[in-house]
Short mmCIF file of C-alpha atoms and ligand atoms in Angstrom, two decimals:
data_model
loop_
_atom_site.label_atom_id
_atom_site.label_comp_id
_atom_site.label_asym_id
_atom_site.label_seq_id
_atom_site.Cartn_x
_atom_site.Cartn_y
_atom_site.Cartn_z
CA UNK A 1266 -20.56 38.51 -105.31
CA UNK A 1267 -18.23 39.41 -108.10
CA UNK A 1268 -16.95 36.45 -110.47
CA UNK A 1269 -13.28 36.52 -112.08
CA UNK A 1270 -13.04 33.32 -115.22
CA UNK A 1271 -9.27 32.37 -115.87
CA UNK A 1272 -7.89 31.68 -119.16
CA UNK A 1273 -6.48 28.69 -119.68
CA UNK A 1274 -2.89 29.69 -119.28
CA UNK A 1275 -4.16 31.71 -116.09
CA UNK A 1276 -5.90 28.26 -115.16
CA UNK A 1277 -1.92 26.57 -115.28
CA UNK A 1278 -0.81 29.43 -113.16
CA UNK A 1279 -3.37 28.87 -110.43
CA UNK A 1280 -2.64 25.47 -110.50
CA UNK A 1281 0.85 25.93 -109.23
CA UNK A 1282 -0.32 27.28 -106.48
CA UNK A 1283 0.81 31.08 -107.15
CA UNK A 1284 -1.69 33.28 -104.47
CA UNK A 1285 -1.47 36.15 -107.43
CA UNK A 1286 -3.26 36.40 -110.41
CA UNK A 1287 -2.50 39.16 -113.22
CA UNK A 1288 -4.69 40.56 -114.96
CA UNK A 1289 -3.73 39.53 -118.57
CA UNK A 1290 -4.53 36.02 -117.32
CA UNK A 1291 -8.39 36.98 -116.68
CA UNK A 1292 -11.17 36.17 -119.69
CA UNK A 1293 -14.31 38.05 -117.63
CA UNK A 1294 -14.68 39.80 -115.27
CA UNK A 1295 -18.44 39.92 -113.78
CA UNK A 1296 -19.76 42.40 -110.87
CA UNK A 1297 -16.14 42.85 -109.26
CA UNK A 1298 -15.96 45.99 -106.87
CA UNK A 1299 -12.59 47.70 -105.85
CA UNK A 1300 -11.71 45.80 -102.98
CA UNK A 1301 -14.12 43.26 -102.63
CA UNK A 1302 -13.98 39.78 -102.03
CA UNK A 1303 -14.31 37.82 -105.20
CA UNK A 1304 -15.06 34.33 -106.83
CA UNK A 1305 -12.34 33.00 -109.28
CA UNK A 1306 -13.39 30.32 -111.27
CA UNK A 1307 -12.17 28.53 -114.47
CA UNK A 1308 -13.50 28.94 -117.95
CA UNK A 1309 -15.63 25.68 -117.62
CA UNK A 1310 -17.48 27.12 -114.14
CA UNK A 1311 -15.93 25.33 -111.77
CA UNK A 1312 -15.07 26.71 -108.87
CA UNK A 1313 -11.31 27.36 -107.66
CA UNK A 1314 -10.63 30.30 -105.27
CA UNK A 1315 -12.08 33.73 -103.46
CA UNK A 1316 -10.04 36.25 -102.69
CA UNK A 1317 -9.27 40.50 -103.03
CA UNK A 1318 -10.19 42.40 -106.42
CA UNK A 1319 -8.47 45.10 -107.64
CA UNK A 1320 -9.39 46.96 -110.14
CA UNK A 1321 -5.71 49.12 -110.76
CA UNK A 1322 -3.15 46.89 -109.91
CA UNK A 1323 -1.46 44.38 -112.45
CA UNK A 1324 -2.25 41.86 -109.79
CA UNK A 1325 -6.35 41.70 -110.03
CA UNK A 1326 -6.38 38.61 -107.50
CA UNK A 1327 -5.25 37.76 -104.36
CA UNK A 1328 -5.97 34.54 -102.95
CA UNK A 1329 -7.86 34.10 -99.45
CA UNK A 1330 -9.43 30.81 -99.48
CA UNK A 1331 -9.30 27.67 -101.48
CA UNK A 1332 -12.87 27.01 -99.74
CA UNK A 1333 -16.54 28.20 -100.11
CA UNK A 1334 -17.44 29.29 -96.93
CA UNK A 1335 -18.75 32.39 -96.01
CA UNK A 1336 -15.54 35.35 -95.95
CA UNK A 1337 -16.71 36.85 -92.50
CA UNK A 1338 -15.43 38.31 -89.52
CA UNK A 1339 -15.10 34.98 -87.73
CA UNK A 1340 -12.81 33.69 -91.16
CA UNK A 1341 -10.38 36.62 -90.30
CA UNK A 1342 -10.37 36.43 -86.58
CA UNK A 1343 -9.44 32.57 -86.72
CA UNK A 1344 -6.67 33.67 -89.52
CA UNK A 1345 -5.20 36.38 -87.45
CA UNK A 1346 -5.46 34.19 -84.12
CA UNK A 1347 -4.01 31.52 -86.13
CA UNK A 1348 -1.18 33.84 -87.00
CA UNK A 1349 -1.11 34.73 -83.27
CA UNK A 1350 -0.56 31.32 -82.28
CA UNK A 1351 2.48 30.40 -84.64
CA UNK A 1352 4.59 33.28 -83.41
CA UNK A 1353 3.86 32.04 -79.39
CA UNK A 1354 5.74 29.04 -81.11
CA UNK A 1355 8.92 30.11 -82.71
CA UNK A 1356 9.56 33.81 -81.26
CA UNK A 1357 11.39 33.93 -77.88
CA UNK A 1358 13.08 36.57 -75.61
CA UNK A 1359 11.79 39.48 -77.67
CA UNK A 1360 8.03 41.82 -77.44
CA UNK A 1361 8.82 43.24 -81.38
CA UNK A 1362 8.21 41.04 -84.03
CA UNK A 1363 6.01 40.45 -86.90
CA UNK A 1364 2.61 39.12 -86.02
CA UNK A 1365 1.03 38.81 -89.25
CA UNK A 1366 2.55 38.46 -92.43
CA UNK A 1367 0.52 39.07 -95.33
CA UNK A 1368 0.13 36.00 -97.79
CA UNK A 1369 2.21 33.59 -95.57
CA UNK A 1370 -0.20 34.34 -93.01
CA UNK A 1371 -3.35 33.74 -95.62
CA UNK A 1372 -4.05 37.22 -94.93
CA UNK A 1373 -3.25 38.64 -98.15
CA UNK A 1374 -1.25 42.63 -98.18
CA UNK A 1375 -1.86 42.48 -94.48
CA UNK A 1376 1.25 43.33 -92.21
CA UNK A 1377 0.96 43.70 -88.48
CA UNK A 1378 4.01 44.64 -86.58
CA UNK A 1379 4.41 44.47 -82.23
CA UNK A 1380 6.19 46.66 -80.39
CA UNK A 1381 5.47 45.67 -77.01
CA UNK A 1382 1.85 46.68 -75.85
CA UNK A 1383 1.86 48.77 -79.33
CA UNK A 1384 0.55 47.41 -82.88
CA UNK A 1385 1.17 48.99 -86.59
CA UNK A 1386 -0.17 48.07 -89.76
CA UNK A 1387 -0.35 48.38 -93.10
CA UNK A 1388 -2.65 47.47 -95.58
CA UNK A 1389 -1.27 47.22 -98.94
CA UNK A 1390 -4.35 46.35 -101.38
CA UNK A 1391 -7.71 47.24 -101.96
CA UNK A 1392 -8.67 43.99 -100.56
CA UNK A 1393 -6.85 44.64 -97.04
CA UNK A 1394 -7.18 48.57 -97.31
CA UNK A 1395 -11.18 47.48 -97.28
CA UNK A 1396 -11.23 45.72 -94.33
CA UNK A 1397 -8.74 47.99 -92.02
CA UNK A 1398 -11.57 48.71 -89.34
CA UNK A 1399 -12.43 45.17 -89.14
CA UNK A 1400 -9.19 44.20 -88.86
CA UNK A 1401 -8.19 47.21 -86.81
CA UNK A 1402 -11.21 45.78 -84.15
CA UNK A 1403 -10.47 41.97 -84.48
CA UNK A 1404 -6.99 43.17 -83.37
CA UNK A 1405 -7.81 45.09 -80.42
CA UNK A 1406 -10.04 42.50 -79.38
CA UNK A 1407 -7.77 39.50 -79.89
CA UNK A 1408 -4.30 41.52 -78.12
CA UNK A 1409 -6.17 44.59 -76.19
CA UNK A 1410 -2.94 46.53 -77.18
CA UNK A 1411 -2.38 50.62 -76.14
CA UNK A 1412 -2.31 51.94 -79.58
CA UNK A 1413 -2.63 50.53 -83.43
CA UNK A 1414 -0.45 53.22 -85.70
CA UNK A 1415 -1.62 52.09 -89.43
CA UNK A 1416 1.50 52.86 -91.49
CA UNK A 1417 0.53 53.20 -95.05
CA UNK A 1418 2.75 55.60 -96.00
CA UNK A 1419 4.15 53.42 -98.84
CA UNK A 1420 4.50 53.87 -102.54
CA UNK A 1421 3.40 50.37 -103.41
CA UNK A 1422 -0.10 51.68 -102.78
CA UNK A 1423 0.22 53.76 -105.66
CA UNK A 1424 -0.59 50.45 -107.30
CA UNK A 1425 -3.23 50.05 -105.99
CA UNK A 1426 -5.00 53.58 -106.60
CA UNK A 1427 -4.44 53.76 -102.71
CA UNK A 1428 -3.50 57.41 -101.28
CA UNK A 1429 -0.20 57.06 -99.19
CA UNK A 1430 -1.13 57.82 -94.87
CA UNK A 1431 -0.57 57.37 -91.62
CA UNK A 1432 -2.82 57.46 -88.68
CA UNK A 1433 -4.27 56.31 -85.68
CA UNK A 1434 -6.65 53.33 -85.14
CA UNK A 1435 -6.66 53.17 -81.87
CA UNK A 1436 -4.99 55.29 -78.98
CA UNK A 1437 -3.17 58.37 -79.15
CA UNK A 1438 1.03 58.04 -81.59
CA UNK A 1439 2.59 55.78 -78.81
CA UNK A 1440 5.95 58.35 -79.54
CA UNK A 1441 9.25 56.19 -78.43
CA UNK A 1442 8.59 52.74 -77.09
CA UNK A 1443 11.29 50.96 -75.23
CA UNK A 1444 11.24 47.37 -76.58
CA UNK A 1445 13.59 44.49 -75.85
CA UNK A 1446 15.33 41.42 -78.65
CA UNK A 1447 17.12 39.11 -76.29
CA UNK A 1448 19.12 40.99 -73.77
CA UNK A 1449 19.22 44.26 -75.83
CA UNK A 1450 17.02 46.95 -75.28
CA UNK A 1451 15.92 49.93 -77.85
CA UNK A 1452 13.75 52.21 -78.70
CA UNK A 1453 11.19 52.63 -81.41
CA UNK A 1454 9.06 55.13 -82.97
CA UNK A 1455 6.49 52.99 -84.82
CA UNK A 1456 5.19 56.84 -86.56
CA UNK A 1457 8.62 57.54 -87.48
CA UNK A 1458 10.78 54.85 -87.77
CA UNK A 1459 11.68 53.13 -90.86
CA UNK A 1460 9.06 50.44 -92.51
CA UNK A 1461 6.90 49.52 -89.13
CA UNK A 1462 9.40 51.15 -86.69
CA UNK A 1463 12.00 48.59 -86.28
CA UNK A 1464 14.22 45.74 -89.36
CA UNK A 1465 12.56 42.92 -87.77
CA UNK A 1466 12.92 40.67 -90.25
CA UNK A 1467 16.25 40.66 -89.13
CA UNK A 1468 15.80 40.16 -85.60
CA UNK A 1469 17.28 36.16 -85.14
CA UNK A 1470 20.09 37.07 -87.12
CA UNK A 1471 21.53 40.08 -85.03
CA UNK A 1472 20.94 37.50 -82.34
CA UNK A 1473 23.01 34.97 -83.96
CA UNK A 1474 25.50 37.21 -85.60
CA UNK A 1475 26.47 38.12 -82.21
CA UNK A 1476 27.76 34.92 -81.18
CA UNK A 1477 30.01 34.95 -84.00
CA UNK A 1478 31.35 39.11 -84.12
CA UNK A 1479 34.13 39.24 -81.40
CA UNK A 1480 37.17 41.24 -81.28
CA UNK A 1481 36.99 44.39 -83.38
CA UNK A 1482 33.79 44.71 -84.84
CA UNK A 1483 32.54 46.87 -88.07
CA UNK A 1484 28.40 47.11 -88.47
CA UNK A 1485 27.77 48.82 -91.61
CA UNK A 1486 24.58 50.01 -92.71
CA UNK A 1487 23.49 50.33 -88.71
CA UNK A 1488 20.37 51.95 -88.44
CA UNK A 1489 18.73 51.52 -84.92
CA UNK A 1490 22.75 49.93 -84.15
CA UNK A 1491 20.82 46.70 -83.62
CA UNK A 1492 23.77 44.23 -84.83
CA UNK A 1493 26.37 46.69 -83.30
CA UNK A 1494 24.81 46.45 -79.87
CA UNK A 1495 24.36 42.30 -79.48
CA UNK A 1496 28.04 42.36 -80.83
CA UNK A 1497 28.83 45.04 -78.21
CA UNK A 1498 27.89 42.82 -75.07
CA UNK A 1499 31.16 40.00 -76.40
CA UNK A 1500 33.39 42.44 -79.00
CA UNK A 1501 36.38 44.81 -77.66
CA UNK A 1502 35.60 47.46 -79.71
CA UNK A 1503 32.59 48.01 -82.38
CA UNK A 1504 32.04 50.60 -84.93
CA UNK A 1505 28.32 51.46 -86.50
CA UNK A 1506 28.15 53.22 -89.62
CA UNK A 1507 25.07 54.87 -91.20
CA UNK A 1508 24.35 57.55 -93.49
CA UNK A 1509 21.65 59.18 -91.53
CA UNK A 1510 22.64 61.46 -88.98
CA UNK A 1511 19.28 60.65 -86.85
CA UNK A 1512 20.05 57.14 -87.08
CA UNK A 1513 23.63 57.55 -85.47
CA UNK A 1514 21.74 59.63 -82.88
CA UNK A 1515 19.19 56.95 -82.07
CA UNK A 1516 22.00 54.22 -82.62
CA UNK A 1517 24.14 55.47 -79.54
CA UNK A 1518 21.04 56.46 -77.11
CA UNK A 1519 20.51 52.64 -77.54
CA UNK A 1520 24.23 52.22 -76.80
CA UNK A 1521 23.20 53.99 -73.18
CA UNK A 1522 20.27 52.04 -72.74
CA UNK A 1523 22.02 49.25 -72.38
CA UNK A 1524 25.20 50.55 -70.64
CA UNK A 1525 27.25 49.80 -73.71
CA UNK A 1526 30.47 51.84 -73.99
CA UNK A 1527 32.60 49.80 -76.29
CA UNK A 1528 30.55 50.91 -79.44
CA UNK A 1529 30.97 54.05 -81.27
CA UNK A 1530 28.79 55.31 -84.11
CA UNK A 1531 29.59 57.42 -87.03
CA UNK A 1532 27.71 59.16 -90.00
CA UNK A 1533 29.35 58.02 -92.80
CA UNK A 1534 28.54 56.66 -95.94
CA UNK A 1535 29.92 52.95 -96.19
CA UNK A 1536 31.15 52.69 -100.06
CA UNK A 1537 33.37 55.93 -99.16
CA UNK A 1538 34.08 54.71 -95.65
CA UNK A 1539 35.11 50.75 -96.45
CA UNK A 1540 37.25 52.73 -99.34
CA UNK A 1541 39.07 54.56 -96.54
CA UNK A 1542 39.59 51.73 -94.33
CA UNK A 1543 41.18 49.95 -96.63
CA UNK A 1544 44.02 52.32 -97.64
CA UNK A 1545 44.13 52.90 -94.02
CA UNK A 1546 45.14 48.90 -94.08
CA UNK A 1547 42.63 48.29 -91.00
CA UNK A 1548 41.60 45.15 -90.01
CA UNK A 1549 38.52 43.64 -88.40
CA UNK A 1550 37.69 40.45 -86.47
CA UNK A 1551 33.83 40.94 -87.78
CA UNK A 1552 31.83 42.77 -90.05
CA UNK A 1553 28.31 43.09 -91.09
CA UNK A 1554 26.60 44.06 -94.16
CA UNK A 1555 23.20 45.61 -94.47
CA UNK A 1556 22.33 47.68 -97.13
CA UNK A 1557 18.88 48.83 -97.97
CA UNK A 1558 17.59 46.74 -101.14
CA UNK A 1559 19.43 47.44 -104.17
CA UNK A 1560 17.65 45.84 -106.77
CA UNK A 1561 13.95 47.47 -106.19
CA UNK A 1562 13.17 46.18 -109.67
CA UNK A 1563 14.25 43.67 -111.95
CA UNK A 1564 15.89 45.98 -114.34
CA UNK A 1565 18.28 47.25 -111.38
CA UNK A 1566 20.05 43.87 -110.49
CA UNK A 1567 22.88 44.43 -112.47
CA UNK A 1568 23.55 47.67 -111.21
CA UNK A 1569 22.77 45.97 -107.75
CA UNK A 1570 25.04 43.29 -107.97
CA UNK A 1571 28.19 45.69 -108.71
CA UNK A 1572 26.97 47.42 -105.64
CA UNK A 1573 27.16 43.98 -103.49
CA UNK A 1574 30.09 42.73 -105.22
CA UNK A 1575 32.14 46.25 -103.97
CA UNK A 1576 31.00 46.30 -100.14
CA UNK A 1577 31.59 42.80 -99.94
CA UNK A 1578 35.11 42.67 -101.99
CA UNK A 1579 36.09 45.69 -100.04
CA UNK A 1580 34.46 43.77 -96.58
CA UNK A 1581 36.20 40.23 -97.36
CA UNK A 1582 39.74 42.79 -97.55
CA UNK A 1583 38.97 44.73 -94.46
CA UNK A 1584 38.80 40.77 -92.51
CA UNK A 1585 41.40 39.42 -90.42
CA UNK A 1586 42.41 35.44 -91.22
CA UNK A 1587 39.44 33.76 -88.95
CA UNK A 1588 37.12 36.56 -89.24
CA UNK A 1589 33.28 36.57 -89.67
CA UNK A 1590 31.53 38.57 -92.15
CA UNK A 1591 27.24 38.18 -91.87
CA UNK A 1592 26.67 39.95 -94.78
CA UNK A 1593 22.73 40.17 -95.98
CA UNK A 1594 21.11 40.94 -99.12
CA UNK A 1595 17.24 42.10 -98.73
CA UNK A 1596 16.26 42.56 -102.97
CA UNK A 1597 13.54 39.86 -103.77
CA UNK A 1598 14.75 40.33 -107.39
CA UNK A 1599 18.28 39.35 -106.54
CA UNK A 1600 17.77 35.69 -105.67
CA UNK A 1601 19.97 33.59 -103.08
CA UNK A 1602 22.15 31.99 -105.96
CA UNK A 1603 22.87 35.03 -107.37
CA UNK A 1604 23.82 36.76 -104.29
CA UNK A 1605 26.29 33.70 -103.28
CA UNK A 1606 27.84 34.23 -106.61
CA UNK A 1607 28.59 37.57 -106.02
CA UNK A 1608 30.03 36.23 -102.74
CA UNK A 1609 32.01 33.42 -104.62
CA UNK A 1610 33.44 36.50 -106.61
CA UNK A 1611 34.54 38.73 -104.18
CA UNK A 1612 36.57 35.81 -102.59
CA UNK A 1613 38.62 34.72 -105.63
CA UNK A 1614 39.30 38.69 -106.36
CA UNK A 1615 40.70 39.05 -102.77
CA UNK A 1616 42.17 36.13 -103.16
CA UNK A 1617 40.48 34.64 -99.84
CA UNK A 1618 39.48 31.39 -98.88
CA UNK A 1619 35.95 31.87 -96.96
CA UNK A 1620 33.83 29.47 -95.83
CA UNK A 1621 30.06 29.43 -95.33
CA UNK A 1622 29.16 29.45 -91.66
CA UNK A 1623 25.73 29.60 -91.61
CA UNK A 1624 22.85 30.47 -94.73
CA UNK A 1625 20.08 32.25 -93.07
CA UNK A 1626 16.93 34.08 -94.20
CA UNK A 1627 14.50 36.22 -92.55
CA UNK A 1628 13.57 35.38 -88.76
CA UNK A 1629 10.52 32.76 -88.41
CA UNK A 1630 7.72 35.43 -87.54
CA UNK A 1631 8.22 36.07 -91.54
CA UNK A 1632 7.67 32.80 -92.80
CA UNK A 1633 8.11 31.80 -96.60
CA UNK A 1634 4.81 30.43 -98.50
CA UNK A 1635 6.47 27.51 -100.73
CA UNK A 1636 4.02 28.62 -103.43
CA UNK A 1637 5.13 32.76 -103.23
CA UNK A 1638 8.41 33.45 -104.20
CA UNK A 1639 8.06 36.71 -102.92
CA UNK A 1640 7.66 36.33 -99.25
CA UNK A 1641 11.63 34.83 -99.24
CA UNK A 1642 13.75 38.50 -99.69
CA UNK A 1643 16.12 38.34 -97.04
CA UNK A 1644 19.26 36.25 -97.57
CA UNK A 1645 21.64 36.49 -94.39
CA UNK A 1646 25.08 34.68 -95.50
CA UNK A 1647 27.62 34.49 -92.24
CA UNK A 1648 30.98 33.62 -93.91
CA UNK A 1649 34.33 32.91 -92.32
CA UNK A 1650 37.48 33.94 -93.66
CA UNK A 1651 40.04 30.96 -93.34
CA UNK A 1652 43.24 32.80 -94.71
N1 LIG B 2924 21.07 46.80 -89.93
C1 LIG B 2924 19.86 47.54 -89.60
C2 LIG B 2924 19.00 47.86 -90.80
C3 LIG B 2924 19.71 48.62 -91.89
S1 LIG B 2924 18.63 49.38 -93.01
C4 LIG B 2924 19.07 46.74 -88.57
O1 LIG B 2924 19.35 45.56 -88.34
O2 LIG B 2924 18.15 47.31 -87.98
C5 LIG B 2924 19.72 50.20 -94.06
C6 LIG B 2924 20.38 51.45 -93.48
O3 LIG B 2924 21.35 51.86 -94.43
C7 LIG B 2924 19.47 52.66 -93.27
O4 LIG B 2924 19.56 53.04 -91.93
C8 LIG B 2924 20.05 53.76 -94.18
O5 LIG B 2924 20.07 55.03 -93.55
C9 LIG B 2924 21.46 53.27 -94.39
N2 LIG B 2924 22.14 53.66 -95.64
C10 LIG B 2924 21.67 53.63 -96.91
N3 LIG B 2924 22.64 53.91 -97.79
C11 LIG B 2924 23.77 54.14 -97.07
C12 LIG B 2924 25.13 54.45 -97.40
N4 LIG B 2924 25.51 54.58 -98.67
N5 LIG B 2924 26.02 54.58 -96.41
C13 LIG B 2924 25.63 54.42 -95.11
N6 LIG B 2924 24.39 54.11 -94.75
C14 LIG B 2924 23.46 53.97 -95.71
#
């Protein structure tokens, strides 16, 4: 079995509790294959840690076990039932969420999505790209599912040394699936869609958001028309804007699925569009905010934050006196004080007295691992506009 030695500054790292270590922080490395399972131990010989070599990436380890016993395939099928069993806990009322979550799951660079008797994964390190027939098998053992779509068509595998694919596992493409969140039905193309399919990190905040967006109802950045649609079923009126023409197209054949015929959706591109409505002097009872990530890096969270502080300044404008806004922010590098700053901003330049409603995050199937900043990326802010 391989053997990784920390330095002593890597040795302070581990010790917080960090399930990455860089490279730089490594003194030896002894017998380590691409992908393997490794020992990491400090300079003295005592043991700490196994987990996932890599031999490209800037991250070399990836924690799996603080223990000694044996990495098998009975390890990972208690992790992933494990996994399994927290998400019969906290998800309700829905067949698409996130079953496995990489680190937060211990399962490191694993991600395994459901769409109702349909699975997709991606592997997104040597470590997990390694084991994607086991896991591929423990998961049609554990769930007997139709299909497993493995979605690694991602650039972070670059990284890695990892060729960007997609392909079956199991089954033939499942093509559209008709899936249900709450009392809102849509479709998804788990070979097609964006990330896995379906945003389902966002899934318990559409359901929240639309208890708040009544009246006349702006989604921006709509995709799938997921917030639109569980504001449809209360609102008078609610417009979903996207860029993408085929997400407008999908958008409103969810719209019909679920008999909705208060909700319009446009292709439009929201800087230009909240611009428009503006001068136009149009008001809303709600709107929600969700761009793709802005800051993909940490060198692009200034440029970021003027793009948050304009769709929000322009958003706070656009909202009547007693108004929601759910406005969300999904950049890791843009943290959640930052992004309330912004927020704090935008108020005093619109001259608007907002209150914070709720502070949300990303829905419970995506839990945060105290130790990994990382895993926490989605902050979901639902503000009220007092006057
Ligand atoms: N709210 C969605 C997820 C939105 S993802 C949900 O809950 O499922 C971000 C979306 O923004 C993508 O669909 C992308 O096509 C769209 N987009 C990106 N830039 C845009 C722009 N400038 N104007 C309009 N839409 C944009």
């Amino acid at each position: 079995m391989g053997l990784l030695t920390l330095t002593p500054k890597g040795f302070s790292w581990f010790q917080k509790g960090h399930p990455w270590i860089f490279r730089d922080d490594l003194e030896r490395i002894q017998d380590a294959a691409p992908g393997s399972v490794v020992t990491l131990e400090r300079r003295n010989g005592e043991f700490l840690a196994q987990g996932f070599y890599s031999d490209r990436s800037k991250i070399a380890f990836r924690q799996v076990s603080r223990g000694r016993g044996s990495i098998d395939r009975d390890f990972w099928r208690e992790r992933i039932q494990r996994a399994a069993h927290f998400r019969q806990a906290v998800v309700q009322n829905t067949n698409a969420y996130r079953l496995v979550y990489g680190e937060s799951d211990g399962v490191p660079s694993l991600i395994v999505d459901r769409y109702g008797d349909h699975l997709v994964m991606q592997t997104l390190s040597q470590g997990a790209d390694h084991l994607t027939l086991l896991f591929a098998e423990l998961l049609a053992e554990l769930f007997r599912p139709s299909s497993i779509v493995l979605r690694n068509d991602l650039t972070v595998r670059g990284l890695e040394g990892l060729a960007q694919e997609k392909k079956m596992l199991l089954g033939e493409p499942p093509g559209r699936i008709e899936v249900h969140e709450g009392d809102i039905r849509y479709w998804v193309d788990p070979w097609t869609g964006h990330k896995t399919g379906a945003y389902l990190d966002q899934r318990e905040n559409r359901l929240q958001a639309g208890r708040y967006l009544h009246g006349t109802v702006l989604d921006a950045f709509c995709y799938q028309g997921l917030f639109a649609l569980h504001a449809a079923r209360a609102a008078d009126r609610v417009i979903g804007i996207d860029s993408s023409q085929e997400a407008v197209e999908q958008a409103a054949e969810n719209a019909r699925l679920n008999g909705l015929t208060n909700v319009e959706f446009r292709r439009e591109n929201v800087f230009d569009f909240l611009k428009e409505e503006v001068e136009r002097k149009n008001q809303y009872d709600g709107i929600n905010l969700d761009p793709p990530a802005f800051a993909k890096s940490r060198g692009d969270v200034a440029a970021a934050s003027r793009g948050y502080k304009e769709l929000n300044l322009r958003a706070i404008r656009l909202l009547k006196p007693g108004g929601f806004l759910v406005t969300s922010s999904c950049s890791f590098n843009l943290s959640e004080t930052s992004f309330l700053d912004i927020l704090k901003d935008c108020a005093k330049d619109a001259r608007a007295a907002l209150r914070i409603v709720e502070k949300r995050g990303q829905g419970a199937d995506h839990p945060v691992l105290l130790s990994f900043p990382e895993s926490y990326y989605l902050k979901c802010i639902f503000l009220q506009k007092n006057e």
